[in-house]
CSV table of C-alpha atoms and ligand atoms in Angstrom, one decimal:
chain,number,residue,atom,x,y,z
A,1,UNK,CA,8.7,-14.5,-54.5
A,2,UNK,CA,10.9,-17.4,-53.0
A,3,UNK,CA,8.9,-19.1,-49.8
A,4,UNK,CA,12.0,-21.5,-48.6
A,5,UNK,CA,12.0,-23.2,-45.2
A,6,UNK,CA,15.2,-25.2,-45.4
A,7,UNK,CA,18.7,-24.2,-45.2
A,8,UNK,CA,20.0,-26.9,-47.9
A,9,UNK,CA,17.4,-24.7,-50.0
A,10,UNK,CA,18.3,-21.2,-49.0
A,11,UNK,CA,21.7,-22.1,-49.8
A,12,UNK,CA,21.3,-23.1,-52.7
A,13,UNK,CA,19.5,-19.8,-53.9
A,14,UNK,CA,22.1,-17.7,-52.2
A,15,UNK,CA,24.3,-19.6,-54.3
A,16,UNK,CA,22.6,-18.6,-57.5
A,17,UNK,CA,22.5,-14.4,-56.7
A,18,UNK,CA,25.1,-12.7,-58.5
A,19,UNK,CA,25.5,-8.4,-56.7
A,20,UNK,CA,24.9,-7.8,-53.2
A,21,UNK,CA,22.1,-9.3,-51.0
A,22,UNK,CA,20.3,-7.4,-48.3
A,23,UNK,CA,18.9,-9.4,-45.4
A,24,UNK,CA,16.5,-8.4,-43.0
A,25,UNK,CA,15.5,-11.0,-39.9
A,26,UNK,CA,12.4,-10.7,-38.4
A,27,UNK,CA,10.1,-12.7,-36.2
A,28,UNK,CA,7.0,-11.6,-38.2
A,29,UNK,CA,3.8,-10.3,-37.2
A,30,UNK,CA,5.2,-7.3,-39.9
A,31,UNK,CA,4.3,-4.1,-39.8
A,32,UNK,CA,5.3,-0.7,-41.5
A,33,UNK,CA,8.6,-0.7,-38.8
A,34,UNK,CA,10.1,-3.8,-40.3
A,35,UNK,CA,8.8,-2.5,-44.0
A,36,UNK,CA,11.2,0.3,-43.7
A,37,UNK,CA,13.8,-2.4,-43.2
A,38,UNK,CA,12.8,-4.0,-46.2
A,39,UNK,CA,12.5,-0.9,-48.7
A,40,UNK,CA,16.1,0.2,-47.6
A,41,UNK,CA,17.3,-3.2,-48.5
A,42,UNK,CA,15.8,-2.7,-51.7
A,43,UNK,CA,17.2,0.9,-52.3
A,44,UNK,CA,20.9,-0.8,-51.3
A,45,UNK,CA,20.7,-4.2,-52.6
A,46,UNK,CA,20.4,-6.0,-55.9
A,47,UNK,CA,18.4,-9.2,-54.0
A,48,UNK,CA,16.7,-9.0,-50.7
A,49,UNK,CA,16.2,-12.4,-48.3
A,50,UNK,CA,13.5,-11.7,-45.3
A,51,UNK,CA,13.5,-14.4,-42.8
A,52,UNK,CA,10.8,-15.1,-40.4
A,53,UNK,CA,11.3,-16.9,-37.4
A,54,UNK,CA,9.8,-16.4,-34.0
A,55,UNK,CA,13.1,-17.3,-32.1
A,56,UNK,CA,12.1,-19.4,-28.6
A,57,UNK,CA,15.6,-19.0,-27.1
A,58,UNK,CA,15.6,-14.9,-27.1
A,59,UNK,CA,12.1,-15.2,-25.1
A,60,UNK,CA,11.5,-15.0,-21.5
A,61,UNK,CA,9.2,-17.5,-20.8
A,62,UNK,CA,7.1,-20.1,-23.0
A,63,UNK,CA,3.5,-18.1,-22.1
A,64,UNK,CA,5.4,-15.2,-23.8
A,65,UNK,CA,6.9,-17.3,-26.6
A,66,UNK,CA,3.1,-19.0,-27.1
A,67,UNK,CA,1.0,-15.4,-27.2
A,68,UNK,CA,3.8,-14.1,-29.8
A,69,UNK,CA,1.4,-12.8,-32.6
A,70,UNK,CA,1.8,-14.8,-35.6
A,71,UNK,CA,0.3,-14.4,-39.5
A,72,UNK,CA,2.4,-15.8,-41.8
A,73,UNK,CA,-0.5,-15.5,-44.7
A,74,UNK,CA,-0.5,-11.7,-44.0
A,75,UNK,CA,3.4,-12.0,-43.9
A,76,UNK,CA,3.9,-13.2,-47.1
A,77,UNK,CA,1.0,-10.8,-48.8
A,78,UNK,CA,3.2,-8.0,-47.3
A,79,UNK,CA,6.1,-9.4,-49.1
A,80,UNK,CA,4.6,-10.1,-52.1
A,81,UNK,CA,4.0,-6.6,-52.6
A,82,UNK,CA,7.0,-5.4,-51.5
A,83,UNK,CA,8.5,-7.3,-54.3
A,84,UNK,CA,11.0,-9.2,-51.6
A,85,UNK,CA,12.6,-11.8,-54.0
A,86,UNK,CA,13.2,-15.0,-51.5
A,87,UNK,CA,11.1,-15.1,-48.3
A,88,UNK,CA,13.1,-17.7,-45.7
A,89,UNK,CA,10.6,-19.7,-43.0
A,90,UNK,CA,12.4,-22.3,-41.0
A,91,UNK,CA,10.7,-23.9,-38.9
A,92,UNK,CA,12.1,-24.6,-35.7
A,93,UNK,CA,13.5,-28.1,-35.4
A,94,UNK,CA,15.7,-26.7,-38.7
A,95,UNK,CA,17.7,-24.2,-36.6
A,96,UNK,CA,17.6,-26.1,-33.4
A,97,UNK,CA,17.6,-29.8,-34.0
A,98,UNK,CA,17.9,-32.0,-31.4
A,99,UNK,CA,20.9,-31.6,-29.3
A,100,UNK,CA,21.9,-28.4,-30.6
A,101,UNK,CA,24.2,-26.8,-28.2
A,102,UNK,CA,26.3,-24.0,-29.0
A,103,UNK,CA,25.3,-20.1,-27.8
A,104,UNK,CA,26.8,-16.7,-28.8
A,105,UNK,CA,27.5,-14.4,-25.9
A,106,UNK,CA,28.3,-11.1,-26.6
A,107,UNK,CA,29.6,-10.0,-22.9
A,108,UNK,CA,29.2,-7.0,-21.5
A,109,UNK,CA,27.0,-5.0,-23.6
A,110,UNK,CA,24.3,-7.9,-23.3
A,111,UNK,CA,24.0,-7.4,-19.3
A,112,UNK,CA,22.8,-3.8,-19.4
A,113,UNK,CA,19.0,-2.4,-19.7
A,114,UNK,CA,17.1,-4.8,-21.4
A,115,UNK,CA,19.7,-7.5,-20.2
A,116,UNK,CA,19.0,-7.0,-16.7
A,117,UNK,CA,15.2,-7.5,-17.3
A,118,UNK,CA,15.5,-10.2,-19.4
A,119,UNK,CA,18.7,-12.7,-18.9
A,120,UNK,CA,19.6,-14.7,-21.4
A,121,UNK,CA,17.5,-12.9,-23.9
A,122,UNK,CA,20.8,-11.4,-26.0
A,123,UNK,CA,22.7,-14.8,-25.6
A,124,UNK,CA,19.1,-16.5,-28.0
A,125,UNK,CA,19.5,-12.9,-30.3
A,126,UNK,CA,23.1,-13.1,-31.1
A,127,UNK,CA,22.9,-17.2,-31.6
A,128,UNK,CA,19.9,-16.9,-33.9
A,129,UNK,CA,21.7,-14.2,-36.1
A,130,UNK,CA,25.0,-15.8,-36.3
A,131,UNK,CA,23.2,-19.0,-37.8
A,132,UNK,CA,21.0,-16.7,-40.1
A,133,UNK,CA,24.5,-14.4,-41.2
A,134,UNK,CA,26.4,-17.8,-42.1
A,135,UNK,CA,23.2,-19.6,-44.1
A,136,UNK,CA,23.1,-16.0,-45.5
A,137,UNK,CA,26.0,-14.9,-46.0
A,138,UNK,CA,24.0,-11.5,-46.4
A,139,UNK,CA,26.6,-8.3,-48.1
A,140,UNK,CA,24.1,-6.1,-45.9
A,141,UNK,CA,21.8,-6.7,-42.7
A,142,UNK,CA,19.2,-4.1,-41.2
A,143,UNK,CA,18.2,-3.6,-38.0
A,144,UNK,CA,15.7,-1.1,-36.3
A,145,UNK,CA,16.9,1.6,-33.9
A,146,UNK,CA,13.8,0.7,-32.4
A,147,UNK,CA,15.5,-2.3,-30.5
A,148,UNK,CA,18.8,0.0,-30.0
A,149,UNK,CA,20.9,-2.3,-27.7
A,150,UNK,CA,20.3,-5.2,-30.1
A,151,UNK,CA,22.2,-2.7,-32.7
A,152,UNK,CA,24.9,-2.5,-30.2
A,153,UNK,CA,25.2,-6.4,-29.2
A,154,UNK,CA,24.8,-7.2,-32.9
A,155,UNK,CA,27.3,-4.6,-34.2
A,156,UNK,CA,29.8,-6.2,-31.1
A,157,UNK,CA,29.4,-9.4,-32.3
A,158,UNK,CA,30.2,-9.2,-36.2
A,159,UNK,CA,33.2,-6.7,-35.4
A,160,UNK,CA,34.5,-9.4,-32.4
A,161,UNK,CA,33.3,-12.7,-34.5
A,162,UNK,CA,34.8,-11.5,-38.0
A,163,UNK,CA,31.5,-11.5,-39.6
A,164,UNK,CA,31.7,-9.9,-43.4
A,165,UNK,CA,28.2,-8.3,-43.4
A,166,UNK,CA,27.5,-4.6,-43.2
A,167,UNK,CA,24.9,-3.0,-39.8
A,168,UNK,CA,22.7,-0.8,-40.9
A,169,UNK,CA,20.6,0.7,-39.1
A,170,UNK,CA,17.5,2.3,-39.9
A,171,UNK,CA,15.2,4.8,-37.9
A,172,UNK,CA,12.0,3.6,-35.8
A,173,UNK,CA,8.7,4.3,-37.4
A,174,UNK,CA,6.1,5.6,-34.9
A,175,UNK,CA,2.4,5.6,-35.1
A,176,UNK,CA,0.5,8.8,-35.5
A,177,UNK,CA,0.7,8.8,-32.2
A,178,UNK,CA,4.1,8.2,-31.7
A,179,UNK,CA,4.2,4.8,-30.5
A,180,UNK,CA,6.8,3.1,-31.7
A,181,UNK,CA,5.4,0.3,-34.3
A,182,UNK,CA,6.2,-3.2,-32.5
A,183,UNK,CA,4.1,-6.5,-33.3
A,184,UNK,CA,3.5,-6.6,-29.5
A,185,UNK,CA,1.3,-3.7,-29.9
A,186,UNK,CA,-1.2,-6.3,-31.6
A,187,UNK,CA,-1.7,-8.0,-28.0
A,188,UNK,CA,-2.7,-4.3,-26.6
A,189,UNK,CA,-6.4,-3.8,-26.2
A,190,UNK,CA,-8.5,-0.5,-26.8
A,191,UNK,CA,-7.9,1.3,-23.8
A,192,UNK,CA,-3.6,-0.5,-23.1
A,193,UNK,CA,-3.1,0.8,-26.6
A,194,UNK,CA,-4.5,4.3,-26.0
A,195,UNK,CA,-2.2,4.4,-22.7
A,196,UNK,CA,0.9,3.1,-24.8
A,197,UNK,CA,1.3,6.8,-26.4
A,198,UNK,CA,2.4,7.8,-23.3
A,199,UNK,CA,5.9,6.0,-23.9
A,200,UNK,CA,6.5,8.6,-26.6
A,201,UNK,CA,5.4,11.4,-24.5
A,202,UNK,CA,7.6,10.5,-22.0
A,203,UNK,CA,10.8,10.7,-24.5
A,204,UNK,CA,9.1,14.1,-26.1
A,205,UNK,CA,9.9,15.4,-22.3
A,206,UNK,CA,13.8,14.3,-22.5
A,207,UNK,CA,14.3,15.8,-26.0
A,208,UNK,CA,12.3,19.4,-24.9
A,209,UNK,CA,14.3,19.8,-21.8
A,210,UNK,CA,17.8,18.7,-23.4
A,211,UNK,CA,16.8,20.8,-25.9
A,212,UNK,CA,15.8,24.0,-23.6
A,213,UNK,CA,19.7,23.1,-22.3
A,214,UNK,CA,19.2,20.6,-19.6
A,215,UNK,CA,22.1,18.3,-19.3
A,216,UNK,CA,21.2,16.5,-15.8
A,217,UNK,CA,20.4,13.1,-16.8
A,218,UNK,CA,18.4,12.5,-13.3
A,219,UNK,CA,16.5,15.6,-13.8
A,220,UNK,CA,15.3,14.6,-17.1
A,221,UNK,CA,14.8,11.1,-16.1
A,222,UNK,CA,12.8,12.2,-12.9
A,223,UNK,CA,10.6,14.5,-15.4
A,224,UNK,CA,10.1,11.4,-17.5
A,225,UNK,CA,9.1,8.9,-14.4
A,226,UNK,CA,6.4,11.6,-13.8
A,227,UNK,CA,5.1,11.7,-16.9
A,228,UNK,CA,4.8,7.9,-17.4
A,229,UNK,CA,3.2,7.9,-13.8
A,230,UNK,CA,0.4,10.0,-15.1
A,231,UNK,CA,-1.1,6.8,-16.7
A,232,UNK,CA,-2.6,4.1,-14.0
A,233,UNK,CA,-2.1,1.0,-16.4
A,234,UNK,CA,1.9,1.8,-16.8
A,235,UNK,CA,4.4,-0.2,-14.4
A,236,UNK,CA,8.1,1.5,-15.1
A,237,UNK,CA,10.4,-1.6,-15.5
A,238,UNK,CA,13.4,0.7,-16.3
A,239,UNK,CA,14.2,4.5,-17.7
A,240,UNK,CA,17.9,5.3,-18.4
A,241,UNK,CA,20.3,8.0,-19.6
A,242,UNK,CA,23.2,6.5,-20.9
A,243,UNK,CA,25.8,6.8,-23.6
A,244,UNK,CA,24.8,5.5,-26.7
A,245,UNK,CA,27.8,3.2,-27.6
A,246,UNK,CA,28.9,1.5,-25.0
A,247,UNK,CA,25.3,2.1,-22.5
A,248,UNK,CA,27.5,3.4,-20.1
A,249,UNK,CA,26.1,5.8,-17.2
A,250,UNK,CA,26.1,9.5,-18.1
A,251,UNK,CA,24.9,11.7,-15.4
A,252,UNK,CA,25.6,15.0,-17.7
A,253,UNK,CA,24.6,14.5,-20.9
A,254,UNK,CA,27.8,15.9,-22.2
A,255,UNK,CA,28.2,13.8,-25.7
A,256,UNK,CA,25.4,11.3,-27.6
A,257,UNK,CA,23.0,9.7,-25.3
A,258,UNK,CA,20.5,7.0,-25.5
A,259,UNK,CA,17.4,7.8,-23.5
A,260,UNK,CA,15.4,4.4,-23.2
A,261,UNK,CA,12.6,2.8,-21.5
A,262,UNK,CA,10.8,-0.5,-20.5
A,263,UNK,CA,7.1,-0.3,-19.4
A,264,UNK,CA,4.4,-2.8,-19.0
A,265,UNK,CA,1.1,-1.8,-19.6
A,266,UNK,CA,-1.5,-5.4,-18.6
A,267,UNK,CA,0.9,-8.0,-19.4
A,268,UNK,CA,2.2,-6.6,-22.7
A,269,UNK,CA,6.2,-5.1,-22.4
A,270,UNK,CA,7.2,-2.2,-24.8
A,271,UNK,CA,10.3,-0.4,-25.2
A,272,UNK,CA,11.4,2.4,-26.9
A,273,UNK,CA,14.0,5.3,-26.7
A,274,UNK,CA,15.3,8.5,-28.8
A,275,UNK,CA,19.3,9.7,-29.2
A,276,UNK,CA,19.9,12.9,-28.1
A,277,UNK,CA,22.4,14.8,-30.1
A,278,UNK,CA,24.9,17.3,-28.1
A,279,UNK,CA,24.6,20.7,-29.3
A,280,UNK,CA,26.4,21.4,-32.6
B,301,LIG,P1,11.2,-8.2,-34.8
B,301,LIG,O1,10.3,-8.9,-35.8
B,301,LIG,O2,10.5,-7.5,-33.7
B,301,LIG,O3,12.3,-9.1,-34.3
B,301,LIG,O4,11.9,-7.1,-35.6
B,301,LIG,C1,12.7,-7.3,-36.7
B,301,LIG,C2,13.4,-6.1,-37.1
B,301,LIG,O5,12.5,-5.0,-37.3
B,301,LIG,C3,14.4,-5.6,-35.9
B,301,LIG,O6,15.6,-5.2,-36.5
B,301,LIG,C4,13.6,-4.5,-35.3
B,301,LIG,O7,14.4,-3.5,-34.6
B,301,LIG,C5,13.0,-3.9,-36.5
B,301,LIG,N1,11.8,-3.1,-36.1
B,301,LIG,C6,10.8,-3.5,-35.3
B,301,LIG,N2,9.9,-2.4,-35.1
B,301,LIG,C7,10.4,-1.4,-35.8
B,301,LIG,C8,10.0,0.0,-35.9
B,301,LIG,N3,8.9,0.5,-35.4
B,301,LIG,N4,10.8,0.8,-36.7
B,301,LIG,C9,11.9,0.3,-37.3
B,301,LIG,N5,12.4,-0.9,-37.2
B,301,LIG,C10,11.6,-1.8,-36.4
C-alpha cells in the first residue's frame, strides 16, 4: 500500500493505473461504514485510492473541527488489510494553500435539512470533492447513504459541473444496535452512546407505521418526536418527511421518501434516516 500526501505524487500514480479506479473520500477515524465503501470499490474496480482528510471548511466551528477524532496509525492498519492499493493523506496547506479562494455551491439542494443547521457546511463538501475528483480523476466514487443529502448535493454537482465519475452509493451499516456507524460516535461516552440507539428506534417507528399503511407524514413524524423524547440526554435539532430526490416537503407519503433526523445527545450531533419505499 501507497501512503501519498502530495498531489504532484498522487498524480503521478494515477498516471501509472491502467482499468478503472474506485475512490472513496473520507475524513478518517474509519470504521466498518466507510469499509463497506472500500470493499465495493474493490468488487467494482481494478485500483482503489482512499483519501483521508479532515476537511476544516465543511465544519461548523474550529472546537468541532479540533475534537474531530483522528488515528491515522489505526487508518492505515485498516487499509493495509483491506488491501487498498494507494492511501492519499494531504495535509492541509496542500489543498488550501495560502490564498486559496474558489468554493463550489451547489444551490438549492445545499439549503435544506442539514443545510439549515449547518450553513456553509455543503459549500466546504462540494469544494473539497471537486479538488479530490480532478487530482483523481476517479472512473467511480462511493458515498454512504448514511449522509444522504450529501448523495444528493454530490450527485447535483457532477451532473451540473460535467464531472466524468460514476455515484455510487452504498447502504449504511448500523451497529447491533442499530446505530448508524459514524466516527462521531467515538466522542459518545457510556451512557450518550447507550441513548444514541434511540435514533434508530425512532426510524423503526416510521417504517412500522408506513408499513401498517400510514401515509401522513406529520403523524409519523409526531410518533417519532415522541419516541426520541423518551430519552432525557436527546435535543431534536430536526425530523423530516421529505421526497428523496429533490428533499422537497411531502405531507402524504405518496412516492419514495427520505425520513431523516438531527439529534444532539451532550455536545456530540448524529444523523441518520431510512427510505421508505411506496407499496409495490
Ligand atoms: P466521513 O469520513 O464521515 O466523511 O465518511 C466518508 C464516507 O463514508 C461518506 O461517504 C459517508 O457517507 C460514508 N459513511 C460514513 N458512515 C457510514 C456508515 N455507517 N455506513 C455507510 N457509509 C458510511
Amino acid at each position: 500500500m501507497d501512503v501519498v500526501s502530495t498531489i504532484t505524487a498522487i498524480r503521478d500514480k494515477r498516471r501509472g493505473i491502467m482499468g478503472s479506479v474506485g475512490f472513496i473520500p473520507t475524513m478518517g477515524a474509519l470504521h466498518d461504514g466507510h469499509l463497506a465503501l472500500v470493499r465495493e470499490a474493490k468488487r467494482n474496480d481494478t485500483v482503489v485510492i482512499v483519501s483521508i482528510f479532515v476537511n476544516q471548511p465543511q465544519f461548523d466551528s474550529q472546537q468541532d473541527f479540533a475534537r474531530y477524532p483522528r488515528d491515522l496509525k489505526r487508518d492505515l492498519e485498516l487499509l493495509e488489510r483491506e488491501k487498498i492499493d494507494f492511501v492519499f493523506v494531504p495535509p492541509c496547506e496542500e489543498i488550501y494553500p495560502a490564498g486559496f479562494n474558489t468554493w463550489v455551491e451547489v444551490k438549492q439542494i445545499s439549503k435544506e435539512l442539514e443545510g439549515r443547521a449547518r450553513p456553509g457546511h455543503f459549500c466546504g463538501v462540494a469544494t473539497i470533492v471537486t479538488k479530490l475528483f480532478n487530482i483523481i480523476q476517479p472512473t467511480r466514487a462511493y458515498f454512504g447513504q448514511k449522509d444522504a443529502q450529501q448523495v444528493l448535493v454530490i450527485s447535483k454537482m457532477v451532473t451540473d459541473l460535467n464531472i466524468d465519475v460514476e455515484i455510487i452509493v452504498v447502504p449504511t451499516l448500523r451497529e447491533a444496535d442499530g446505530l448508524a456507524m459514524s466516527s462521531r460516535n467515538l466522542l459518545l461516552n457510556a451512557r450518550e452512546r447507550q441513548a444514541a440507539s434511540i435514533l434508530y428506534r425512532a426510524l423503526t417507528v416510521a417504517r412500522q407505521m408506513h408499513n401498517r399503511g400510514t401515509v401522513d407524514s406529520a403523524e409519523i413524524r409526531n410518533a417519532m418526536i415522541s419516541c426520541l423524547k423518551q430519552e432525557p440526554l436527546v435535543t431534536i435539532e430536526y425530523v423530516e418527511i421529505t421526497t428523496a430526490d429533490t428533499l422537497d416537503e411531502l405531507p402524504i407519503i405518496d412516492r419514495t421518501a427520505l425520513v431523516s433526523l438531527a439529534v444532539r445527545i451532550g455536545s456530540v450531533r448524529l444523523i441518520d434516516n431510512i427510505l421508505l419505499y411506496p407499496p409495490k
